[in-house]
Coordinates of N, CA and C in Angstrom, one line a residue:
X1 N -153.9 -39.8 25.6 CA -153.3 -40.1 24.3 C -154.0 -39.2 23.2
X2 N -153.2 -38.6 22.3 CA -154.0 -38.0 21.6 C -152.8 -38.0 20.0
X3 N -153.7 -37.1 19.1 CA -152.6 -37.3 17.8 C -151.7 -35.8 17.9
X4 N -150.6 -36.0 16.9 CA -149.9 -34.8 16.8 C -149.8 -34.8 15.7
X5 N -150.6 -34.4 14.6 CA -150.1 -34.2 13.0 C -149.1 -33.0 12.9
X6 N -148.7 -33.0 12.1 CA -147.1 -32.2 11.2 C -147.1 -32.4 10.1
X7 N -147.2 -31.8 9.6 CA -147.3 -31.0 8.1 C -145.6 -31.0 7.8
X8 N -144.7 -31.8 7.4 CA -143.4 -31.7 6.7 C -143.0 -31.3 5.6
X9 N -142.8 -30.1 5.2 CA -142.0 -29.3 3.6 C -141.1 -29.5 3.5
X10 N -140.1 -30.5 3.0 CA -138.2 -30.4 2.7 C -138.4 -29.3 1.3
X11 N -137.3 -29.5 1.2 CA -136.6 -28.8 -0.1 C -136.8 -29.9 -1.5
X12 N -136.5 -30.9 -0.7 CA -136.2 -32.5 -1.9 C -136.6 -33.8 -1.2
X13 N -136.4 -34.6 -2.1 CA -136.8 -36.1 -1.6 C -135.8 -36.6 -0.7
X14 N -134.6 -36.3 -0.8 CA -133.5 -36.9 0.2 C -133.8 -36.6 1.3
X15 N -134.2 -34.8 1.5 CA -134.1 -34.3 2.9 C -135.2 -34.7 3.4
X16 N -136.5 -35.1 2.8 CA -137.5 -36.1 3.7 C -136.8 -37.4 4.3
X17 N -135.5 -37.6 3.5 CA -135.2 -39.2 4.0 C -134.5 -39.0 5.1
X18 N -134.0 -37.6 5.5 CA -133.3 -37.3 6.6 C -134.0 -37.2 7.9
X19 N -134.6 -35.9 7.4 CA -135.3 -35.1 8.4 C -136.9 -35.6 9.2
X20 N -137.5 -36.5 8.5 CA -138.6 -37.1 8.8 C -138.5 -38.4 10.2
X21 N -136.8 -39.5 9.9 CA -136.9 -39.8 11.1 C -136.3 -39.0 12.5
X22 N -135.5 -38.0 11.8 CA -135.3 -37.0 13.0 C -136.3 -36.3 13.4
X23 N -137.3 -35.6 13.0 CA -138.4 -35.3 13.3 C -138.6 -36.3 14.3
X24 N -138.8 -37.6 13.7 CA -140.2 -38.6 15.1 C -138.8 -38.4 16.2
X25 N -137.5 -38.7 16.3 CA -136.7 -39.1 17.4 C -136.8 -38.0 18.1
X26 N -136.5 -36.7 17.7 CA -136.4 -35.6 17.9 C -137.9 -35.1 18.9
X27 N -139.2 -35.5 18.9 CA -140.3 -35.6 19.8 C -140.2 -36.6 20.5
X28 N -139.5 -37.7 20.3 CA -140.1 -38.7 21.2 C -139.1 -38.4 22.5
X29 N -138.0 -37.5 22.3 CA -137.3 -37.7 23.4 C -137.5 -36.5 24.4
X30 N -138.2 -36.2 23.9 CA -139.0 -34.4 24.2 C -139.9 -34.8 25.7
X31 N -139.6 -34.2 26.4 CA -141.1 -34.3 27.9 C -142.2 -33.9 27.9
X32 N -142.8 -34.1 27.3 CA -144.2 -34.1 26.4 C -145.3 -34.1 28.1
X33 N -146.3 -33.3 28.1 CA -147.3 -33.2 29.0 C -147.8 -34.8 29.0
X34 N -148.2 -35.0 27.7 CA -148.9 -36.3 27.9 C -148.9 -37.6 26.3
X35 N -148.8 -38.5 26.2 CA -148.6 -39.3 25.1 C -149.3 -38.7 24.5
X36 N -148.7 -39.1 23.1 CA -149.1 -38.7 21.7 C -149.2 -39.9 20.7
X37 N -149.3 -39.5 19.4 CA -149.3 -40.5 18.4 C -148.9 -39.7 17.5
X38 N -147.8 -39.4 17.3 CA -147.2 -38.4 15.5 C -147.6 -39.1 14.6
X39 N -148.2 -37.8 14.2 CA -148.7 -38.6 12.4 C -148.0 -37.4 11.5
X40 N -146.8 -37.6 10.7 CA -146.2 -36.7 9.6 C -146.5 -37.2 8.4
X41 N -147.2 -35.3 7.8 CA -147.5 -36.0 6.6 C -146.7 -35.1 5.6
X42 N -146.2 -35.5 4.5 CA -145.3 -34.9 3.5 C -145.6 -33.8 2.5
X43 N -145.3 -32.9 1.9 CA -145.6 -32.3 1.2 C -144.8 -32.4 -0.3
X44 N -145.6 -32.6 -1.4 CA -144.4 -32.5 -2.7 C -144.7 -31.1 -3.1
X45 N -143.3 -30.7 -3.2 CA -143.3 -29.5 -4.0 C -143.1 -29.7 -5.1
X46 N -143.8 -29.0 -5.8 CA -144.3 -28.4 -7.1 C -143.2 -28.1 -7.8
X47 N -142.0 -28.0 -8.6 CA -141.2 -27.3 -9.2 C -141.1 -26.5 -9.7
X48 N -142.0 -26.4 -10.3 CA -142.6 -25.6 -11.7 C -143.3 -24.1 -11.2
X49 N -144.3 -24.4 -9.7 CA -144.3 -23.3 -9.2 C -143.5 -22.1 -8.3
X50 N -144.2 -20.9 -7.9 CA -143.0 -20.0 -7.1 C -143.5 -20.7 -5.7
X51 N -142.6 -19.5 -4.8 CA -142.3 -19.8 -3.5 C -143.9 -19.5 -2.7
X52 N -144.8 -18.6 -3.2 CA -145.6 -18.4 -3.0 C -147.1 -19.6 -2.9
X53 N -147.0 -19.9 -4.2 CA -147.6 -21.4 -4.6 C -147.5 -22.2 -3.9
X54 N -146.2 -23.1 -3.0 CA -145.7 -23.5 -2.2 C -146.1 -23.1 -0.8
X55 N -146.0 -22.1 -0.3 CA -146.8 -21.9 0.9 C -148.1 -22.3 0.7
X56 N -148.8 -22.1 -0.4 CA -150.4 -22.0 -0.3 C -150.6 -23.6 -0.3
X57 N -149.8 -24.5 -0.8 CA -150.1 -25.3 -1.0 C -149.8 -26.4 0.6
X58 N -148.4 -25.8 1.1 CA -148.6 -26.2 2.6 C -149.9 -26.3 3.5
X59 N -150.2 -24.5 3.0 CA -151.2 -24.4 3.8 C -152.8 -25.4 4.0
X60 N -152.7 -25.4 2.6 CA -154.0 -26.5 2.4 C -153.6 -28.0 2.7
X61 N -152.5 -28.3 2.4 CA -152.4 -29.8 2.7 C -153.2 -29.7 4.6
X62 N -152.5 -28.3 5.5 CA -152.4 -28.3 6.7 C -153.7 -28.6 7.1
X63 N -154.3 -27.5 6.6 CA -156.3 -28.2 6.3 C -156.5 -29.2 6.2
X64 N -156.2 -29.6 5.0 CA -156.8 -31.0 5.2 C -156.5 -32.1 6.0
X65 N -155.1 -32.2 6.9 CA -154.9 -33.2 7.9 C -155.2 -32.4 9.3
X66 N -156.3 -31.2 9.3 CA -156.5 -30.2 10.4 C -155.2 -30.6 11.4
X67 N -153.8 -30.3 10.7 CA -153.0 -30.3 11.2 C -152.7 -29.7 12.4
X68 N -151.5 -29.8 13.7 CA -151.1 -29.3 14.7 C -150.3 -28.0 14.3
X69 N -149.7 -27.9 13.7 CA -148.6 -27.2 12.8 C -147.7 -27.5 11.6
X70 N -146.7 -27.1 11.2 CA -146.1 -27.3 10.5 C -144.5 -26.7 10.4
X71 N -144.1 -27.6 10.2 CA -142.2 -27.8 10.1 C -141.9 -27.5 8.5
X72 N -141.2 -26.4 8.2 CA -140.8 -25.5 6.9 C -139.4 -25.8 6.6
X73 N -138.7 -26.9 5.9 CA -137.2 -27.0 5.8 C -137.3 -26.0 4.3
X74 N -135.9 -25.0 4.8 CA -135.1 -24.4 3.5 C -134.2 -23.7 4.1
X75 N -132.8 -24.8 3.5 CA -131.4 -24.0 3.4 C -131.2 -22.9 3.2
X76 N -130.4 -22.8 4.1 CA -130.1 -20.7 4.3 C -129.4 -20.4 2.8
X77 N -128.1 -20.8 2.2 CA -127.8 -21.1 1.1 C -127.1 -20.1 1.7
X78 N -126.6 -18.8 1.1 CA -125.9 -17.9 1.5 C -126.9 -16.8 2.3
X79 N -127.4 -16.5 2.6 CA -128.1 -16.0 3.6 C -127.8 -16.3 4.8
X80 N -128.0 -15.1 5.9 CA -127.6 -15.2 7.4 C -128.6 -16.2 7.8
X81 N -128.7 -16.8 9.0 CA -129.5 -17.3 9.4 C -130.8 -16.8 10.1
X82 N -130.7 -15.8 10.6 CA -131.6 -14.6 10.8 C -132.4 -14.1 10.0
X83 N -131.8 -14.0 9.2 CA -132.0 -13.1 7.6 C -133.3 -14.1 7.1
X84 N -132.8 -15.4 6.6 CA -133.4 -16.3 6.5 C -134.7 -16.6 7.2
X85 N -134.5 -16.4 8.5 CA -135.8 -17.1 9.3 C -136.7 -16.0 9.4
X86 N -136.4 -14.8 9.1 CA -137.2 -13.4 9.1 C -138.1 -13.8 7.6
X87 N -137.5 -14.2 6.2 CA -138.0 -14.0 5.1 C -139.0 -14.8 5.5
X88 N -138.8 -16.2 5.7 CA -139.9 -17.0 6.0 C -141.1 -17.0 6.8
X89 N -140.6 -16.2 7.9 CA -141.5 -15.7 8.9 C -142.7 -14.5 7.8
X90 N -141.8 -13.3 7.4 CA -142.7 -12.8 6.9 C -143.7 -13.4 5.5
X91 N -142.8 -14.3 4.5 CA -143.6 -15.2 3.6 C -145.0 -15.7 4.5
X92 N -144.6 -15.8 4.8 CA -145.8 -16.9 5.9 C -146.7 -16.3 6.1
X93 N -146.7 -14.9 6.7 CA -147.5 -14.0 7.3 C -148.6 -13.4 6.0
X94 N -147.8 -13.6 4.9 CA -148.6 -13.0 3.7 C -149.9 -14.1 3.5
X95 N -149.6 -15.6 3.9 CA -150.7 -16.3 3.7 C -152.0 -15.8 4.3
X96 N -151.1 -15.3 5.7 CA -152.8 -15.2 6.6 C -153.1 -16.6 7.0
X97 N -152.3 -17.4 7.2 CA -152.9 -18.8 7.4 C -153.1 -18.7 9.1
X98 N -154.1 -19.7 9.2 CA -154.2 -20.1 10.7 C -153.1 -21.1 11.5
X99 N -152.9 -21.6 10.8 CA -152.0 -22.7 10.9 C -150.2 -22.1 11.4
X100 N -149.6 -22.4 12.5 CA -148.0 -22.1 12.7 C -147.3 -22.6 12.0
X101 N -145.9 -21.9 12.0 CA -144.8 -23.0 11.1 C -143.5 -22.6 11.9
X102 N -143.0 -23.8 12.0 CA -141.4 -23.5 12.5 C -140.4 -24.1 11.4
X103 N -139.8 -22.8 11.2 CA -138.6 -23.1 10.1 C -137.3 -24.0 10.6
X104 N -137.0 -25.0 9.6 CA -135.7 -25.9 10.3 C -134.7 -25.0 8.7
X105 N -133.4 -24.4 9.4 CA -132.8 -23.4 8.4 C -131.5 -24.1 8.3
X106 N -130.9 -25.7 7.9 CA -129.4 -25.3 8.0 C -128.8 -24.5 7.4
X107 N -127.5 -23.9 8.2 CA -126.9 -22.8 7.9 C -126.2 -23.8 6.5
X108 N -126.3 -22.9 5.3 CA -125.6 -23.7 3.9 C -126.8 -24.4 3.4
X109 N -126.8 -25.3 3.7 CA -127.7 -26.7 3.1 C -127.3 -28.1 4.4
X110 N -128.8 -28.7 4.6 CA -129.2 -29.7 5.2 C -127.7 -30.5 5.4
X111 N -127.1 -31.1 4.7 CA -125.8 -31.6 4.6 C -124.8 -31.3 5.7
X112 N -125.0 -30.1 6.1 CA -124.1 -29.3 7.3 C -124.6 -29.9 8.4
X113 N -125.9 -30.5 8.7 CA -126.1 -31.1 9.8 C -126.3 -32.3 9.8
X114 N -125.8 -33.1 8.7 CA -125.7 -34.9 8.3 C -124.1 -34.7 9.0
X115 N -123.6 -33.8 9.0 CA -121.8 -33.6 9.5 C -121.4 -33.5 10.9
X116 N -122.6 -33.3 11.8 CA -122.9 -32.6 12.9 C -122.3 -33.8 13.8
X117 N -121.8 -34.9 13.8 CA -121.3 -35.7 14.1 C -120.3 -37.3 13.1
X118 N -119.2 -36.5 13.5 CA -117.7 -36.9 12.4 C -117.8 -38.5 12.6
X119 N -117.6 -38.9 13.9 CA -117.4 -40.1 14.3 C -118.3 -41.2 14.0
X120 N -119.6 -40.3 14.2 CA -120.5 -41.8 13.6 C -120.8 -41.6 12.2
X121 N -120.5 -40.4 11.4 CA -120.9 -40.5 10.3 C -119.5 -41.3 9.2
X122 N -118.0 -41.5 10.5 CA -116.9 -42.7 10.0 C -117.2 -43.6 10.5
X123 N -117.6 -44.0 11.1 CA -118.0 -45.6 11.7 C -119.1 -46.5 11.2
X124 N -120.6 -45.6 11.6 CA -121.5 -46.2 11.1 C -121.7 -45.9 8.9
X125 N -121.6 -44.6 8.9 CA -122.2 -44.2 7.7 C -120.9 -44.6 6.8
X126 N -119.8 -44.3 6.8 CA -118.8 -45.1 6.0 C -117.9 -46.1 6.0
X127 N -117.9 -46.9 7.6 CA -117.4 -47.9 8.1 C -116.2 -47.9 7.8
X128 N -115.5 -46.3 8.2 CA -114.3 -46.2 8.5 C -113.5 -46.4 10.1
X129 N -112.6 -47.2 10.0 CA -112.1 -47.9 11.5 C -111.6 -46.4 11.8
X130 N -112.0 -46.1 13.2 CA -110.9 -44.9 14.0 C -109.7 -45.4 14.8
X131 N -108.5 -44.5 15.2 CA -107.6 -44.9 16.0 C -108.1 -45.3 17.2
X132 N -107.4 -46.2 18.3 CA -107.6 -46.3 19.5 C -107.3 -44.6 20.1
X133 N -106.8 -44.5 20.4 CA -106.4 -43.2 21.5 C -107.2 -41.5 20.8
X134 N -107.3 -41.1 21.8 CA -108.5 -39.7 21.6 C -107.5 -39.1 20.8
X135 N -106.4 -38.5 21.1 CA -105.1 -37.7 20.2 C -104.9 -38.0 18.9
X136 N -105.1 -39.1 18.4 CA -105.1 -39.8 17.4 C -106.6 -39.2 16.6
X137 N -107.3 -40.1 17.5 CA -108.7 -39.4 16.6 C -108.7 -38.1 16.2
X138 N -108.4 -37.2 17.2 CA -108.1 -35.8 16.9 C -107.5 -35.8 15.9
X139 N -106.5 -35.7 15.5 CA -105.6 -35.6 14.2 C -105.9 -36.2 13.0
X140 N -106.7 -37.5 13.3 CA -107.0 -38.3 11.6 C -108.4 -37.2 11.3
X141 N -109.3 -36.7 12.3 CA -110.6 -36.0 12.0 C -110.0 -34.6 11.1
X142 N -108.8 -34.5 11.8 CA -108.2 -33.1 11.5 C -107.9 -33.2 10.2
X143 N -107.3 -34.4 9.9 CA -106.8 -34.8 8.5 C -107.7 -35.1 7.4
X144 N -108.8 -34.7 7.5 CA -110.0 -35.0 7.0 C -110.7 -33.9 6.8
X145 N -110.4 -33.1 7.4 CA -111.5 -31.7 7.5 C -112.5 -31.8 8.3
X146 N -112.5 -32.9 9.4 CA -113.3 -32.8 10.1 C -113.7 -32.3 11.8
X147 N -112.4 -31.3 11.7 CA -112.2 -31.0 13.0 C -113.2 -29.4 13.3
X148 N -113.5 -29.0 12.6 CA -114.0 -27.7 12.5 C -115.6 -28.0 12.4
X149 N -116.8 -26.6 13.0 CA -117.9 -26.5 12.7 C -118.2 -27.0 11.4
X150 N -119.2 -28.0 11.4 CA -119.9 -27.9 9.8 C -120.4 -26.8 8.9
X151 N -121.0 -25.6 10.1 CA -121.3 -24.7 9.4 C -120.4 -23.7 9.0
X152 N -119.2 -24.0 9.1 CA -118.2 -23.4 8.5 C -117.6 -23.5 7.1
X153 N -118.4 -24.6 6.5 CA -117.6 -25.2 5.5 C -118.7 -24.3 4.1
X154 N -118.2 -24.2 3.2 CA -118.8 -23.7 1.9 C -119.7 -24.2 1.8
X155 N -119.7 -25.5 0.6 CA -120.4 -26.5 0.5 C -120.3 -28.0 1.0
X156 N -121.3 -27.9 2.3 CA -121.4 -29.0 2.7 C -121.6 -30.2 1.8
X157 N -121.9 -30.4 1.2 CA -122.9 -31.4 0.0 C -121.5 -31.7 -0.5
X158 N -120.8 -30.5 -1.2 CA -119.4 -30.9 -2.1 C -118.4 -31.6 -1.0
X159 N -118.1 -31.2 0.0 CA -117.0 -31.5 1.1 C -118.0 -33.3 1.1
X160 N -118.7 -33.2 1.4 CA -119.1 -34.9 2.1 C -118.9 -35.5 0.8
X161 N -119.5 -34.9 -0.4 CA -119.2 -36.1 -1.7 C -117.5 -36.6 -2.0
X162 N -116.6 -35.5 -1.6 CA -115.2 -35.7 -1.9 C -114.9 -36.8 -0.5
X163 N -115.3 -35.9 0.2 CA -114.9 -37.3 1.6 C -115.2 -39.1 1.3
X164 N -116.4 -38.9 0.9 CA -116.6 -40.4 0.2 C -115.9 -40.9 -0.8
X165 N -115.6 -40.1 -1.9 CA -115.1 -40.2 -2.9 C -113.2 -40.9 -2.5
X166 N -113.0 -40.2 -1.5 CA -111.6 -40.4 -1.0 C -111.6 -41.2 -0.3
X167 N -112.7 -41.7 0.7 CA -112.3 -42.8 1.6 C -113.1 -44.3 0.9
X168 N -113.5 -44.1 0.0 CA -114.3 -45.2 -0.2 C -113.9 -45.5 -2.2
X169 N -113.6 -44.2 -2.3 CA -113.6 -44.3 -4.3 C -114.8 -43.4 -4.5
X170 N -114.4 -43.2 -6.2 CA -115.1 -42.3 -6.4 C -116.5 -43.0 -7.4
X171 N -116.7 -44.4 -7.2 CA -117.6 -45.3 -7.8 C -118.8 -44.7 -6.9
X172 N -118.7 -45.2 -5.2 CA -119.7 -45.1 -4.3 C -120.0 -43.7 -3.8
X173 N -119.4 -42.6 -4.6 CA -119.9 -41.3 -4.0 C -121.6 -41.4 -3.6
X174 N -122.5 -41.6 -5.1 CA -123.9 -40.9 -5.1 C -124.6 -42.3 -4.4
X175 N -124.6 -43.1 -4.1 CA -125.1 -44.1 -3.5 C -125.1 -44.3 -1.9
X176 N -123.6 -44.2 -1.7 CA -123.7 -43.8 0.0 C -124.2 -43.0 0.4
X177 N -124.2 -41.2 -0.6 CA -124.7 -40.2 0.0 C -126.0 -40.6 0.1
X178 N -126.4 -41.0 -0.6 CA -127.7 -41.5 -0.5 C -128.7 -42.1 0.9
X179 N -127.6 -43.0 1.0 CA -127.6 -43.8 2.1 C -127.7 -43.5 3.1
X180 N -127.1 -42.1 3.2 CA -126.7 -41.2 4.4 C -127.5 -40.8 5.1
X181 N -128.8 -40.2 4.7 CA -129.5 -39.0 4.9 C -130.2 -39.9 5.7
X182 N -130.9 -41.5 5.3 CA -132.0 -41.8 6.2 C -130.9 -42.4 7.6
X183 N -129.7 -43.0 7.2 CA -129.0 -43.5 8.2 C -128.7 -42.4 9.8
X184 N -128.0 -41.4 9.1 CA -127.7 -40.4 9.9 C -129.0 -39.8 10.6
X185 N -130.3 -39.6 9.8 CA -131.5 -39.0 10.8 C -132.3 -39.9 11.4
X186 N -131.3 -41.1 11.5 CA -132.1 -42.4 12.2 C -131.2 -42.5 13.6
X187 N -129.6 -41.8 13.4 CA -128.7 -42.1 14.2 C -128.4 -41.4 14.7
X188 N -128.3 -39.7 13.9 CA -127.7 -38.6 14.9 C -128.1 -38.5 15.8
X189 N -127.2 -37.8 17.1 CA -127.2 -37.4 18.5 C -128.1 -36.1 18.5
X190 N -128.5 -35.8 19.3 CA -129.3 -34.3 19.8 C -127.9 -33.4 20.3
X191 N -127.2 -34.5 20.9 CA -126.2 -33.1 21.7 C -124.8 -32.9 20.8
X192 N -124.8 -33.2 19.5 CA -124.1 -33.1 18.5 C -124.7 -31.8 17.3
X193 N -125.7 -32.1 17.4 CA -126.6 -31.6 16.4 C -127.3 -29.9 17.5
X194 N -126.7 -30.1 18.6 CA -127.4 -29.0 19.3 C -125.7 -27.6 19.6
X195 N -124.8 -28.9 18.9 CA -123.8 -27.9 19.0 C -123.7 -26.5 17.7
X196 N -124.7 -26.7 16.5 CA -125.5 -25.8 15.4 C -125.6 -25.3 15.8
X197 N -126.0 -23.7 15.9 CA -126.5 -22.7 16.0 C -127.4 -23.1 15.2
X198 N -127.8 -23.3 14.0 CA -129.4 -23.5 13.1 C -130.1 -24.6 13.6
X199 N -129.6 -25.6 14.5 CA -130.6 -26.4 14.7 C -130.7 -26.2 16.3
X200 N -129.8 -25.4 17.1 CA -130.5 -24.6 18.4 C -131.9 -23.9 18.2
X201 N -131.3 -23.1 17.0 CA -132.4 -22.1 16.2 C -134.0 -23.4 16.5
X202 N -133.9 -23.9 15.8 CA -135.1 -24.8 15.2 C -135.4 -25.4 16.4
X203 N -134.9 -25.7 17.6 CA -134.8 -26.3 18.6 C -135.9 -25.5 19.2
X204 N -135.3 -24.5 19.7 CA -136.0 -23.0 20.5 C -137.3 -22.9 20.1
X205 N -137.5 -22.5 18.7 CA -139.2 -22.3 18.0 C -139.7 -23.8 18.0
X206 N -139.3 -24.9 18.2 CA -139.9 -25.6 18.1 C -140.8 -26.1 19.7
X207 N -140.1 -25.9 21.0 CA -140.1 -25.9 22.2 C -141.2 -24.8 22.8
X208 N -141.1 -23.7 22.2 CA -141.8 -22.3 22.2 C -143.2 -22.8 21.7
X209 N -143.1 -23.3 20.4 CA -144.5 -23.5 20.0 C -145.8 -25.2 20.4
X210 N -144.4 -26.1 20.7 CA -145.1 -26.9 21.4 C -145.9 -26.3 23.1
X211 N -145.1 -25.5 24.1 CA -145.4 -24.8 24.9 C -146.9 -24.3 24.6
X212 N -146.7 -23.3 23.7 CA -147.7 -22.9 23.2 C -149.2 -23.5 23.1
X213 N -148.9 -24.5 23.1 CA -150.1 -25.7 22.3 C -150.1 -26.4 23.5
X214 N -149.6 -26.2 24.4 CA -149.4 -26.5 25.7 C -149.3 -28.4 26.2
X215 N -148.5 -28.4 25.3 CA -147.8 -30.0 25.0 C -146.4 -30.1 26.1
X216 N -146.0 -28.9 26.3 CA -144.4 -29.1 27.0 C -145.4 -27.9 28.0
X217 N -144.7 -28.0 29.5 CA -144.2 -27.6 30.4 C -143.3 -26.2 29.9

């Protein structure tokens, strides 16, 4: 038994509410060499400072919990995904730090992967009833905008607020969304979330650098 500290940077306070229990699910279901004990600890960013600041300040938190690594959330926004994980990669490099980082990049914004599954985000997250028969489902998801890749959509964030807004009113938009972020990274599936290309992405570096650290096989 031993510890696994992680160093967690979101973007915002919501995407801690997401990403932090996906994080713990997301290792515990992992084939790990040998038990662990995850310890994640959070970073606040700074607003006021640059992007630079913000690395440094990762990096020291990482010091101080002589962390295992560190997990880097930032939306690609319009940027390729590639494109993205290259900037970061070389940001990083300027620190000089000792410390690793694997970037988690949804393609758009974090929101594109709160979408990554239609069905439980109408069942459980909006406690919308579905048809009995699969044909059916097919066509009301369709009727929805929810038959296509998430990462295909503009703005994820805008598309999920109108969805609420329309199946629920436009009273409970900011509140459910709310609601969402910890519900959904308490609930989402891996083989939903693995159908992303950005969170294959995050998948890959993340498997590579546990390897590394020689935690996985």
């Amino acid at each position: 038994m031993e510890y696994l500290i992680i160093i967690l940077a979101a973007e915002g306070p919501t995407d801690y509410r997401f990403l932090k229990p996906l994080l713990e699910r997301y290792l515990s279901q992992l084939d790990l060499r040998r038990p662990i004990v995850l310890q994640i600890e959070e970073v606040t960013k700074n607003t006021g400072g640059n992007f630079s600041d913000y690395l440094a300040e990762i990096d020291t938190k990482a010091e101080e919990y002589a962390a295992n690594f560190i997990v880097l959330h930032q939306d690609a926004d319009a940027n390729k995904l590639s494109d993205k994980n290259q900037q970061i990669k070389d940001r990083w490099a300027e620190q000089s730090s000792t410390y690793s980082l694997v970037a988690a990049i949804p393609v758009k914004m974090i929101e594109a992967w709160l979408l990554a599954d239609p069905i439980l985000l109408l069942e459980k997250g909006l406690g919308e009833p579905l048809p009995k028969r699969t044909r059916d489902i097919k066509q009301f998801l369709a009727g929805l905008g929810l038959s296509h890749s998430p990462e295909s959509i503009a703005d994820p964030k805008a598309f999920l607020s109108a969805l609420i807004g329309e199946l629920l009113g436009p009273k409970d938009v900011n509140e459910t969304l709310s609601n969402l972020y910890n519900l959904l990274g308490n609930q989402l599936s891996f083989d939903a979330l693995k159908k992303l290309p950005s969170f294959r992405a995050f998948d890959q570096q993340m498997k590579a650098l546990l390897t590394d650290q020689q935690l996985m096989n």
